[in-house]
Tab-separated table of C-alpha atoms in Angstrom:
chain	number	residue	atom	x	y	z
A	1	MET	CA	163.534	-9.890	154.245
A	2	LEU	CA	166.715	-9.693	152.616
A	3	LEU	CA	167.185	-6.785	150.319
A	4	LYS	CA	166.775	-4.787	153.526
A	5	LYS	CA	169.672	-5.396	155.035
A	6	ALA	CA	171.964	-5.354	152.007
A	7	SER	CA	174.259	-3.090	150.482
A	8	VAL	CA	174.592	-2.273	146.766
A	9	LEU	CA	177.211	-1.017	144.662
A	10	VAL	CA	176.182	0.631	141.388
A	11	VAL	CA	178.876	1.922	138.242
A	12	ASP	CA	177.433	3.466	135.706
A	13	ASP	CA	178.484	6.598	133.977
A	14	ASP	CA	175.206	6.793	133.135
A	15	ALA	CA	173.878	9.853	135.646
A	16	ASP	CA	170.489	8.581	134.629
A	17	VAL	CA	170.817	5.906	135.288
A	18	LEU	CA	172.238	6.287	139.150
A	19	THR	CA	169.436	8.307	139.751
A	20	ALA	CA	167.036	6.107	139.090
A	21	VAL	CA	168.552	3.403	140.210
A	22	ARG	CA	169.153	5.444	143.302
A	23	LEU	CA	165.649	6.526	143.711
A	24	LEU	CA	164.524	2.620	143.160
A	25	LEU	CA	166.463	0.900	145.341
A	26	ARG	CA	166.951	3.276	148.606
A	27	PRO	CA	163.865	2.515	150.120
A	28	GLN	CA	165.111	-1.183	149.213
A	29	VAL	CA	168.076	-2.043	150.212
A	30	LYS	CA	170.105	-0.490	153.557
A	31	GLU	CA	172.112	1.337	151.571
A	32	ILE	CA	173.117	2.343	148.367
A	33	VAL	CA	176.028	3.490	146.905
A	34	THR	CA	176.747	4.937	143.569
A	35	GLU	CA	179.488	5.733	141.198
A	36	LYS	CA	180.372	7.228	138.192
A	37	ASN	CA	183.942	6.692	137.651
A	38	PRO	CA	184.932	2.649	137.477
A	39	GLU	CA	188.457	3.393	138.484
A	40	GLN	CA	187.069	4.133	141.992
A	41	ILE	CA	185.723	0.482	142.436
A	42	PRO	CA	189.017	-0.625	144.364
A	43	ALA	CA	189.596	2.117	146.485
A	44	LEU	CA	185.058	1.928	146.642
A	45	LEU	CA	186.069	-2.336	147.888
A	46	LYS	CA	188.491	-1.489	150.604
A	47	GLN	CA	186.919	1.097	152.139
A	48	GLN	CA	183.621	-1.485	152.260
A	49	ALA	CA	181.664	-4.664	151.605
A	50	PHE	CA	178.968	-4.914	149.326
A	51	ASP	CA	176.626	-7.595	149.055
A	52	VAL	CA	175.614	-6.893	145.555
A	53	ILE	CA	177.513	-4.738	142.388
A	54	LEU	CA	175.187	-3.118	139.206
A	55	LEU	CA	178.126	-2.953	137.296
A	56	ASP	CA	177.932	-1.759	133.371
A	57	MET	CA	178.757	-3.351	130.585
A	58	ASN	CA	180.756	-0.395	128.759
A	59	PHE	CA	181.868	2.981	130.120
A	60	ARG	CA	182.550	6.159	128.381
A	61	SER	CA	186.681	6.342	129.784
A	62	ALA	CA	190.568	6.083	128.664
A	63	LEU	CA	190.426	2.394	129.277
A	64	ASN	CA	190.941	1.091	126.346
A	65	THR	CA	190.381	-3.107	127.248
A	66	GLY	CA	187.623	-3.402	123.845
A	67	ASN	CA	184.733	-3.759	126.291
A	68	GLU	CA	184.947	-2.095	130.147
A	69	GLY	CA	182.767	-4.973	131.232
A	70	PHE	CA	185.139	-7.739	131.586
A	71	PHE	CA	187.686	-5.832	133.017
A	72	TRP	CA	186.010	-4.823	135.739
A	73	LEU	CA	184.400	-8.086	136.336
A	74	ASN	CA	187.816	-9.402	136.625
A	75	LYS	CA	189.058	-7.065	138.590
A	76	ILE	CA	186.533	-7.166	141.651
A	77	LYS	CA	186.927	-11.738	141.968
A	78	GLU	CA	191.287	-10.342	142.098
A	79	LEU	CA	190.259	-8.337	145.108
A	80	LYS	CA	188.215	-10.945	146.631
A	81	SER	CA	185.360	-9.010	146.839
A	82	ASP	CA	182.011	-11.478	147.434
A	83	ALA	CA	179.789	-9.161	145.936
A	84	ALA	CA	177.267	-11.042	143.424
A	85	VAL	CA	178.407	-8.820	140.212
A	86	ILE	CA	174.634	-8.740	138.665
A	87	MET	CA	176.090	-6.761	134.599
A	88	ILE	CA	174.270	-4.043	133.118
A	89	THR	CA	173.734	-4.466	129.539
A	90	ALA	CA	172.366	-2.397	126.375
A	91	TYR	CA	170.426	-5.201	124.119
A	92	GLY	CA	172.820	-4.874	121.477
A	93	ASP	CA	175.382	-6.561	124.348
A	94	ILE	CA	173.463	-9.357	125.224
A	95	ASP	CA	175.732	-12.224	124.252
A	96	LEU	CA	178.605	-10.835	125.832
A	97	ALA	CA	175.886	-10.530	128.710
A	98	ILE	CA	176.198	-13.808	128.516
A	99	ARG	CA	179.846	-14.883	128.149
A	100	SER	CA	179.973	-12.566	131.788
A	101	VAL	CA	177.878	-14.698	133.287
A	102	LYS	CA	179.942	-17.577	132.237
A	103	GLU	CA	182.967	-15.726	133.389
A	104	GLY	CA	181.900	-15.510	137.315
A	105	ALA	CA	179.259	-12.398	137.009
A	106	PHE	CA	175.676	-13.527	138.917
A	107	ASP	CA	173.484	-12.860	136.345
A	108	PHE	CA	172.955	-9.463	133.871
A	109	VAL	CA	169.922	-6.488	133.538
A	110	VAL	CA	168.599	-5.368	129.889
A	111	LYS	CA	168.374	-1.354	129.848
A	112	PRO	CA	165.514	-0.155	129.963
A	113	TRP	CA	164.197	-2.489	132.466
A	114	HIS	CA	161.371	-3.286	134.822
A	115	ASN	CA	161.699	-2.305	137.650
A	116	GLU	CA	159.907	-5.336	139.800
A	117	LYS	CA	162.889	-7.882	137.107
A	118	LEU	CA	165.300	-5.301	138.609
A	119	LEU	CA	164.041	-6.207	142.276
A	120	ALA	CA	163.722	-10.006	141.734
A	121	THR	CA	167.648	-10.773	140.453
A	122	LEU	CA	168.362	-8.751	142.985
A	123	THR	CA	166.712	-10.114	145.881
A	124	ASP	CA	167.777	-13.709	143.571
A	125	ALA	CA	171.656	-12.605	144.081
A	126	ILE	CA	171.357	-11.772	147.334
A	127	SER	CA	169.709	-14.950	148.212
A	128	ARG	CA	171.957	-17.448	146.571
A	129	LYS	CA	174.896	-15.611	148.089
A	130	SER	CA	173.607	-15.864	151.922
A	131	GLY	CA	172.921	-19.807	150.864
A	132	GLY	CA	176.114	-20.563	149.277
A	133	ALA	CA	174.269	-21.621	146.094
A	134	LYS	CA	176.521	-20.875	142.976
A	135	ALA	CA	174.068	-19.293	140.133
A	136	THR	CA	174.256	-21.095	136.358
A	137	ILE	CA	173.033	-20.456	132.772
A	138	THR	CA	169.637	-22.243	133.273
A	139	GLY	CA	166.268	-21.646	131.820
A	140	SER	CA	163.075	-23.347	131.495
A	141	SER	CA	161.497	-25.291	128.678
A	142	LYS	CA	159.043	-26.279	129.951
A	143	ALA	CA	158.176	-23.132	130.461
A	144	MET	CA	158.621	-21.731	126.924
A	145	GLY	CA	157.427	-25.085	125.485
A	146	LEU	CA	157.921	-28.398	125.648
A	147	GLU	CA	159.735	-28.841	121.943
A	148	LEU	CA	162.438	-26.285	123.028
A	149	LEU	CA	164.630	-28.659	124.671
A	150	GLY	CA	168.178	-28.583	125.247
A	151	GLU	CA	171.143	-28.303	127.024
A	152	SER	CA	173.956	-27.743	124.856
A	153	GLU	CA	175.411	-25.078	125.642
A	154	ALA	CA	173.810	-22.613	123.022
A	155	MET	CA	170.168	-23.876	123.939
A	156	GLN	CA	171.343	-22.625	127.407
A	157	ASP	CA	172.691	-19.374	126.134
A	158	ILE	CA	169.702	-19.344	124.123
A	159	LEU	CA	167.392	-20.243	126.497
A	160	LEU	CA	169.149	-17.498	129.167
A	161	LYS	CA	168.786	-14.745	126.153
A	162	ILE	CA	164.781	-15.273	125.667
A	163	ARG	CA	164.378	-14.805	128.986
A	164	LYS	CA	166.011	-11.491	129.957
A	165	VAL	CA	164.853	-9.864	126.246
A	166	ALA	CA	161.355	-11.483	126.276
A	167	PRO	CA	159.687	-9.070	129.032
A	168	THR	CA	161.013	-6.220	127.115
A	169	ASP	CA	159.263	-4.770	124.063
A	170	ALA	CA	162.686	-4.823	121.964
A	171	ASN	CA	162.087	-5.907	118.766
A	172	ILE	CA	163.698	-9.433	117.703
A	173	LEU	CA	165.010	-10.804	114.772
A	174	ILE	CA	165.529	-14.633	114.866
A	175	LEU	CA	168.045	-16.240	112.352
A	176	GLY	CA	168.817	-20.208	111.838
A	177	GLU	CA	168.551	-22.634	108.946
A	178	ASN	CA	164.894	-24.369	108.106
A	179	GLY	CA	163.766	-26.553	110.330
A	180	THR	CA	166.021	-25.327	113.923
A	181	GLY	CA	162.471	-23.894	115.370
A	182	LYS	CA	162.648	-20.468	115.052
A	183	GLU	CA	158.826	-20.007	115.403
A	184	LEU	CA	159.419	-22.321	118.763
A	185	VAL	CA	161.518	-18.962	119.944
A	186	ALA	CA	159.167	-16.775	119.017
A	187	LYS	CA	156.173	-18.254	120.914
A	188	ALA	CA	158.598	-18.652	123.988
A	189	ILE	CA	159.318	-15.019	124.377
A	190	HIS	CA	155.252	-14.592	123.701
A	191	GLN	CA	155.053	-16.391	127.082
A	192	GLN	CA	157.523	-15.163	128.782
A	193	SER	CA	156.286	-11.474	128.006
A	194	LEU	CA	154.707	-9.313	129.852
A	195	ARG	CA	151.727	-9.061	126.827
A	196	ALA	CA	151.473	-13.148	127.157
A	197	ASP	CA	147.627	-12.921	128.193
A	198	LYS	CA	147.638	-10.886	124.790
A	199	PRO	CA	147.643	-12.027	120.667
A	200	PHE	CA	150.315	-13.489	119.286
A	201	VAL	CA	149.796	-13.590	115.578
A	202	LYS	CA	152.167	-15.499	112.962
A	203	VAL	CA	152.710	-14.134	109.234
A	204	ASP	CA	154.316	-16.410	106.926
A	205	VAL	CA	155.089	-12.848	104.758
A	206	GLY	CA	157.695	-14.445	102.419
A	207	ALA	CA	154.669	-17.053	100.940
A	208	LEU	CA	152.707	-13.576	99.961
A	209	THR	CA	152.145	-11.888	96.575
A	210	GLU	CA	152.395	-8.340	96.154
A	211	SER	CA	148.569	-7.951	95.677
A	212	LEU	CA	147.734	-9.800	98.784
A	213	PHE	CA	151.037	-8.246	100.996
A	214	GLU	CA	148.601	-4.892	102.160
A	215	SER	CA	145.646	-6.229	102.332
A	216	GLU	CA	146.714	-9.468	104.527
A	217	LEU	CA	148.890	-7.577	107.111
A	218	PHE	CA	146.969	-3.926	107.049
A	219	GLY	CA	143.684	-5.154	106.339
A	220	HIS	CA	140.733	-3.616	103.708
A	221	LYS	CA	137.525	-1.279	103.213
A	222	LYS	CA	135.160	-3.043	101.549
A	223	GLY	CA	135.244	-2.433	97.772
A	224	ALA	CA	138.820	-1.755	98.030
A	225	PHE	CA	139.196	-3.929	94.710
A	226	THR	CA	136.881	-6.629	93.318
A	227	ASP	CA	136.433	-9.123	96.040
A	228	ALA	CA	136.982	-6.771	98.842
A	229	ARG	CA	133.163	-7.538	100.450
A	230	GLU	CA	133.395	-6.432	103.930
A	231	ASP	CA	136.338	-4.481	106.143
A	232	ARG	CA	138.750	-6.437	106.900
A	233	ALA	CA	141.212	-6.077	109.922
A	234	GLY	CA	144.401	-6.986	108.924
A	235	ARG	CA	146.952	-9.077	110.909
A	236	PHE	CA	148.480	-5.779	112.651
A	237	GLU	CA	145.413	-4.819	114.092
A	238	MET	CA	144.647	-8.618	114.667
A	239	ALA	CA	147.901	-8.180	116.711
A	240	ASN	CA	147.095	-5.233	118.763
A	241	GLY	CA	147.989	-5.251	122.318
A	242	GLY	CA	149.894	-8.202	121.590
A	243	THR	CA	153.420	-9.804	119.318
A	244	ILE	CA	153.156	-10.677	115.709
A	245	PHE	CA	155.537	-12.949	114.161
A	246	LEU	CA	156.860	-11.908	110.953
A	247	ASP	CA	158.249	-15.425	109.637
A	248	GLU	CA	160.953	-15.767	106.830
A	249	ILE	CA	161.009	-11.926	106.452
A	250	GLY	CA	164.543	-11.844	104.447
A	251	ASN	CA	162.195	-13.229	101.337
A	252	ILE	CA	159.654	-10.015	100.721
A	253	SER	CA	160.420	-7.484	98.014
A	254	LEU	CA	162.248	-3.771	98.302
A	255	GLN	CA	158.718	-2.603	97.290
A	256	GLN	CA	156.723	-4.476	100.420
A	257	GLN	CA	160.028	-3.735	102.784
A	258	SER	CA	159.000	0.031	102.020
A	259	LYS	CA	155.431	-0.446	103.288
A	260	LEU	CA	156.652	-2.581	106.514
A	261	LEU	CA	159.447	0.107	107.728
A	262	SER	CA	156.463	2.687	107.090
A	263	VAL	CA	154.259	0.937	109.098
A	264	LEU	CA	157.145	0.219	112.198
A	265	GLN	CA	158.271	3.558	111.850
A	266	ASN	CA	154.649	5.390	112.166
A	267	ARG	CA	153.337	2.823	114.566
A	268	GLN	CA	150.356	2.995	112.430
A	269	VAL	CA	148.577	1.311	109.702
A	270	ILE	CA	146.033	2.833	106.937
A	271	ARG	CA	144.148	-0.306	105.181
A	272	VAL	CA	143.722	-0.357	101.486
A	273	GLY	CA	140.798	1.939	100.051
A	274	ALA	CA	140.880	3.843	103.484
A	275	ASN	CA	142.639	7.076	104.240
A	276	GLU	CA	142.485	7.411	108.010
A	277	PRO	CA	145.600	5.560	110.215
A	278	THR	CA	144.625	3.223	112.654
A	279	ASP	CA	147.335	3.437	115.920
A	280	ILE	CA	148.465	0.301	116.437
A	281	ASP	CA	150.658	-0.915	119.986
A	282	VAL	CA	152.814	-4.343	118.398
A	283	ARG	CA	155.657	-6.205	120.015
A	284	LEU	CA	157.306	-7.175	116.395
A	285	LEU	CA	159.420	-10.917	116.475
A	286	CYS	CA	160.560	-11.686	112.816
A	287	ALA	CA	162.842	-14.478	111.266
A	288	THR	CA	164.859	-15.748	108.630
A	289	ASN	CA	166.712	-18.498	107.041
A	290	VAL	CA	168.931	-15.609	104.901
A	291	PRO	CA	171.948	-15.625	107.063
A	292	ILE	CA	172.389	-12.008	107.747
A	293	ALA	CA	175.313	-11.262	105.915
A	294	ASP	CA	173.221	-11.795	103.241
A	295	LEU	CA	170.664	-9.548	104.451
A	296	ALA	CA	172.687	-6.505	104.366
A	297	ASN	CA	173.277	-6.541	100.902
A	298	GLU	CA	171.650	-3.748	99.834
A	299	VAL	CA	170.339	-4.786	96.677
A	300	ARG	CA	168.069	-7.217	98.289
A	301	PHE	CA	167.051	-5.654	101.767
A	302	ARG	CA	166.686	-2.335	103.457
A	303	LYS	CA	169.633	-1.958	105.823
A	304	ASP	CA	166.906	0.478	107.743
A	305	LEU	CA	164.762	-2.297	108.396
A	306	ILE	CA	167.294	-4.539	109.317
A	307	TYR	CA	168.253	-1.953	112.268
A	308	ARG	CA	163.828	-1.788	112.803
A	309	ILE	CA	163.420	-5.220	113.570
A	310	ASN	CA	166.441	-5.955	114.812
A	311	THR	CA	166.984	-4.707	118.288
A	312	VAL	CA	168.444	-8.129	119.286
A	313	GLU	CA	169.258	-10.870	117.246
A	314	ILE	CA	169.134	-14.757	118.472
A	315	THR	CA	170.677	-17.494	116.458
A	316	ILE	CA	169.564	-20.900	116.761
A	317	PRO	CA	172.243	-23.458	115.537
A	318	PRO	CA	171.837	-26.640	113.624
A	319	LEU	CA	170.743	-29.656	115.080
A	320	ARG	CA	174.544	-31.338	113.967
A	321	LYS	CA	175.911	-28.502	116.384
A	322	ARG	CA	173.957	-30.052	119.097
A	323	GLY	CA	175.771	-32.907	120.155
A	324	SER	CA	173.779	-34.416	123.172
A	325	ASP	CA	170.591	-32.338	122.682
A	326	ILE	CA	169.924	-34.921	119.395
A	327	ILE	CA	169.599	-37.771	121.210
A	328	LEU	CA	167.533	-35.676	124.151
A	329	LEU	CA	164.713	-34.991	121.537
A	330	ALA	CA	164.849	-37.812	120.292
A	331	ARG	CA	164.053	-39.706	123.104
A	332	HIS	CA	161.134	-36.467	123.678
A	333	TYR	CA	159.711	-37.470	120.159
A	334	ALA	CA	160.001	-41.030	120.748
A	335	GLU	CA	157.376	-40.087	124.173
A	336	VAL	CA	155.025	-37.980	122.017
A	337	TYR	CA	154.400	-40.795	118.915
A	338	ALA	CA	154.055	-43.592	121.413
A	339	HIS	CA	150.912	-42.105	123.382
A	340	LYS	CA	149.953	-40.522	119.062
A	341	TYR	CA	150.189	-43.468	118.026
A	342	MET	CA	148.374	-45.648	121.205
A	343	LYS	CA	152.334	-48.006	120.760
A	344	PRO	CA	155.022	-48.557	123.796
A	345	VAL	CA	157.342	-45.845	124.716
A	346	PRO	CA	160.155	-47.608	122.839
A	347	GLU	CA	163.937	-47.824	124.081
A	348	LEU	CA	166.864	-46.285	121.232
A	349	SER	CA	169.670	-49.373	121.257
A	350	LYS	CA	173.404	-48.231	121.372
A	351	VAL	CA	173.883	-48.754	117.154
A	352	ALA	CA	170.917	-46.537	116.821
A	353	LEU	CA	171.378	-43.267	119.052
A	354	ASP	CA	175.337	-43.568	117.754
A	355	LYS	CA	173.198	-43.318	114.008
A	356	LEU	CA	171.619	-40.230	115.296
A	357	LEU	CA	173.914	-38.650	116.827
A	358	HIS	CA	176.931	-38.830	113.300
A	359	TYR	CA	174.143	-38.365	110.937
A	360	HIS	CA	174.380	-34.290	109.762
A	361	TYR	CA	170.736	-33.218	109.813
A	362	PRO	CA	169.763	-31.151	106.669
A	363	GLY	CA	166.587	-30.944	107.755
A	364	ASN	CA	167.465	-30.040	111.325
A	365	VAL	CA	164.785	-30.525	114.233
A	366	ARG	CA	161.760	-31.408	111.987
A	367	GLU	CA	164.208	-33.986	109.511
A	368	LEU	CA	164.394	-35.668	112.781
A	369	GLN	CA	160.710	-35.798	114.367
A	370	TYR	CA	160.241	-37.144	111.328
A	371	ALA	CA	162.569	-39.941	111.411
A	372	ILE	CA	161.754	-40.740	114.824
A	373	GLU	CA	157.805	-40.587	114.006
A	374	ARG	CA	158.142	-42.984	111.077
A	375	ALA	CA	160.469	-45.014	113.707
A	376	VAL	CA	157.875	-45.600	115.955
A	377	ILE	CA	155.005	-46.165	112.655
A	378	MET	CA	156.915	-49.005	111.513
A	379	ALA	CA	158.828	-50.334	114.208
A	380	ASP	CA	157.888	-54.440	115.379
A	381	SER	CA	159.508	-53.836	118.807
A	382	ASP	CA	160.056	-51.670	122.126
A	383	VAL	CA	163.475	-51.592	120.725
A	384	LEU	CA	164.276	-48.996	118.064
A	385	ASP	CA	167.569	-50.247	116.411
A	386	ALA	CA	169.581	-48.629	113.484
A	387	PRO	CA	167.382	-50.078	110.545
A	388	ASP	CA	163.813	-48.396	112.550
A	389	ILE	CA	165.700	-45.046	112.016
A	390	ILE	CA	165.276	-43.645	108.263
A	391	PHE	CA	166.118	-40.351	106.996
A	392	SER	CA	164.918	-38.550	104.332
A	393	PRO	CA	166.816	-38.832	100.575
A	394	ILE	CA	165.073	-35.117	100.286
A	395	GLU	CA	167.403	-33.652	102.576
A	396	ALA	CA	170.947	-35.899	101.024
A	397	ALA	CA	170.394	-32.840	97.267
A	398	PRO	CA	171.593	-29.377	99.342
A	399	VAL	CA	173.987	-31.000	101.752
A	400	GLU	CA	176.588	-32.613	98.753
A	401	GLU	CA	175.668	-28.749	96.672
A	402	VAL	CA	177.747	-27.345	100.064
A	403	LEU	CA	180.290	-29.715	100.120
A	404	VAL	CA	180.625	-28.702	96.536
A	405	GLN	CA	180.977	-25.014	97.588
A	406	GLU	CA	183.140	-25.556	100.236
A	407	SER	CA	185.706	-27.846	98.582
A	408	ASN	CA	188.266	-24.927	98.531
A	409	LEU	CA	190.227	-24.940	101.732
A	410	GLU	CA	191.247	-22.078	102.615
A	411	GLU	CA	187.692	-21.057	102.778
A	412	LEU	CA	186.320	-24.027	104.257
A	413	GLU	CA	188.547	-22.872	106.907
A	414	LYS	CA	187.872	-19.722	106.970
A	415	ILE	CA	184.117	-20.210	107.551
A	416	THR	CA	185.087	-22.805	109.945
A	417	ILE	CA	186.980	-20.667	112.003
A	418	ASN	CA	184.054	-17.806	111.995
A	419	ARG	CA	180.999	-20.294	113.100
A	420	VAL	CA	183.521	-21.432	116.276
A	421	LEU	CA	183.632	-17.994	117.516
A	422	GLN	CA	180.544	-16.832	117.306
A	423	LYS	CA	180.069	-19.721	118.663
A	424	HIS	CA	181.963	-19.159	121.833
A	425	SER	CA	180.885	-15.293	121.592
A	426	GLY	CA	184.466	-14.194	120.668
A	427	ASN	CA	186.394	-15.881	123.570
A	428	LEU	CA	189.570	-16.938	121.294
A	429	SER	CA	190.588	-18.776	123.887
A	430	ARG	CA	188.173	-21.623	123.988
A	431	ALA	CA	187.912	-21.239	120.290
A	432	ALA	CA	191.908	-22.156	119.374
A	433	LYS	CA	190.626	-25.112	121.775
A	434	GLU	CA	187.555	-26.666	119.684
A	435	LEU	CA	189.873	-25.905	116.199
A	436	GLY	CA	192.860	-27.493	117.840
A	437	ILE	CA	194.918	-24.862	117.362
A	438	THR	CA	196.915	-22.471	119.861
A	439	ARG	CA	196.197	-19.150	120.142
A	440	THR	CA	199.303	-17.436	118.585
A	441	ALA	CA	198.334	-20.109	115.287
A	442	LEU	CA	193.912	-18.511	115.496
A	443	TYR	CA	195.845	-14.988	115.592
A	444	ARG	CA	197.343	-15.537	112.862
A	445	ARG	CA	194.370	-17.537	110.614
A	446	LEU	CA	192.297	-14.096	111.846
A	447	GLY	CA	195.161	-11.484	110.045
A	448	LYS	CA	195.385	-13.821	107.098
A	449	TYR	CA	192.035	-14.222	106.712
A	450	GLY	CA	190.649	-10.496	107.833
A	451	ILE	CA	188.382	-11.631	110.455
C-alpha cells in the first residue's frame, strides 16, 4: 500500500488539528511531521523530502499576505518540492481553496473532515504522484444527475465544490437566476452526501401563505384548526435523517423567518396545536434568485438567519456566461426529446449553433430546454436549422428593462468588473485579461468604484 510508505508534513497553527491528524495518520503512514509555524517550511523541506504536505489556508501570523495559504503554496513551489500539496480549509474559504488547486495544489479538504475522506485524498495524491499523473479540477456529472452538465470553468468549480461540501453537514445557500438549475445542485449535494439513502424533501417556501407556513413545515395536531382532521407530520419531520431543500427562501416574510430561525437553532419542531417539541436531524439546503446583497438588507431578511443558512454559498452562473456549455446542453436535450417523441436524434447545423451561442438566455437552462424540445417536435428533417429554434417571447421584456436600468455607463462598468472578479474568484490578473485592460488600470477602477 502506497500510503504505508509515505512521509507526510502537516502545517497548521491549530494544535487540536495537528493532534487529530497525528493520531489518525501515525498507523497509516511511514512518517508524519507536524508544524505550527509555517515559517519553518523552508527548513523542513531542506532537511528531508515529503510525499504530501497538508497546508492550512490561514495562519495567525505576522505575515500580511491576505491569505497565507497562497504565499506558502508558492513558496513550496519555489523550493522545487515534489510533494503533493493538499490545502486545509474552512467552509468559508472554499472558493479560495478551489483557486489554490488551479494554482498548483493537488486538492483541498474541508474541516472538520471525515477521516475516510482524508485518507482517500492522501492515497489519491500519493498514487497520482507516483504515477506521474497531474491532478485536474473535474466533477462527475453522471454521478450528480444528467442535466448537471458543464465543461466551462465556472461549472467545473461548482462540481468540485459540490464534491467537497456534500459529505459534510454544512448548510448550503444556492444562489442563481431563475432557470439556472438550483434544484439540480441541491439534489446533487444530497446524492453525494452521507444522507443519500435518507429522504430528500423539497419545499417551495416562497409559495406558502402565512396560514400554511407553520402547518406545512412543522406539522399540526388534529383539531388545531378547521381542516386539521388528523395529526400530520410537517416537512421537517418527513426529512428527518435526510435533507430538506427550502426553495425561494428569499421570498418569505420576516415573521416566517423568525419561526424558521427558531427551529434551526433548537433543532426541534412543535406541531401547530401541540406543546411538546420533536427533535429533528436534517441537512439544510436553501436556494433563492435574490442577490445576496439584497438579502443582507435587514428590512427584507434577518442577518442572523442568513448566517444560519449560509455556511457555504454556491453561486450558479447564468447560461449566457457558460460559453460552450450551451452547445453541450443543447445536444443533450436534443437526444432526450428525440427519444421521448420517438424521432431520430437530430444534428445541429452550424447556423443553429451560432444562433444558440449568441442568444442571451434570460430564462437560462430552462429556456434552452424548452426551445430544443419545441424544435425537435416541429422539425421536418434530421438537422435542426436556425429557423427551427424559436425562443420564447415571454422572456423578452425583462431583458429590455435590464438594459434600461444599466444604461448608466459608469454603473455598467462597475457591475461588469464585479461580475468578472467574482467569476475569477478575485484573481486580478485573470480579471484584467478578460476585461481587456492592464492590472494597473483595473486597480484604478477598483479605487474609483470602491470595490
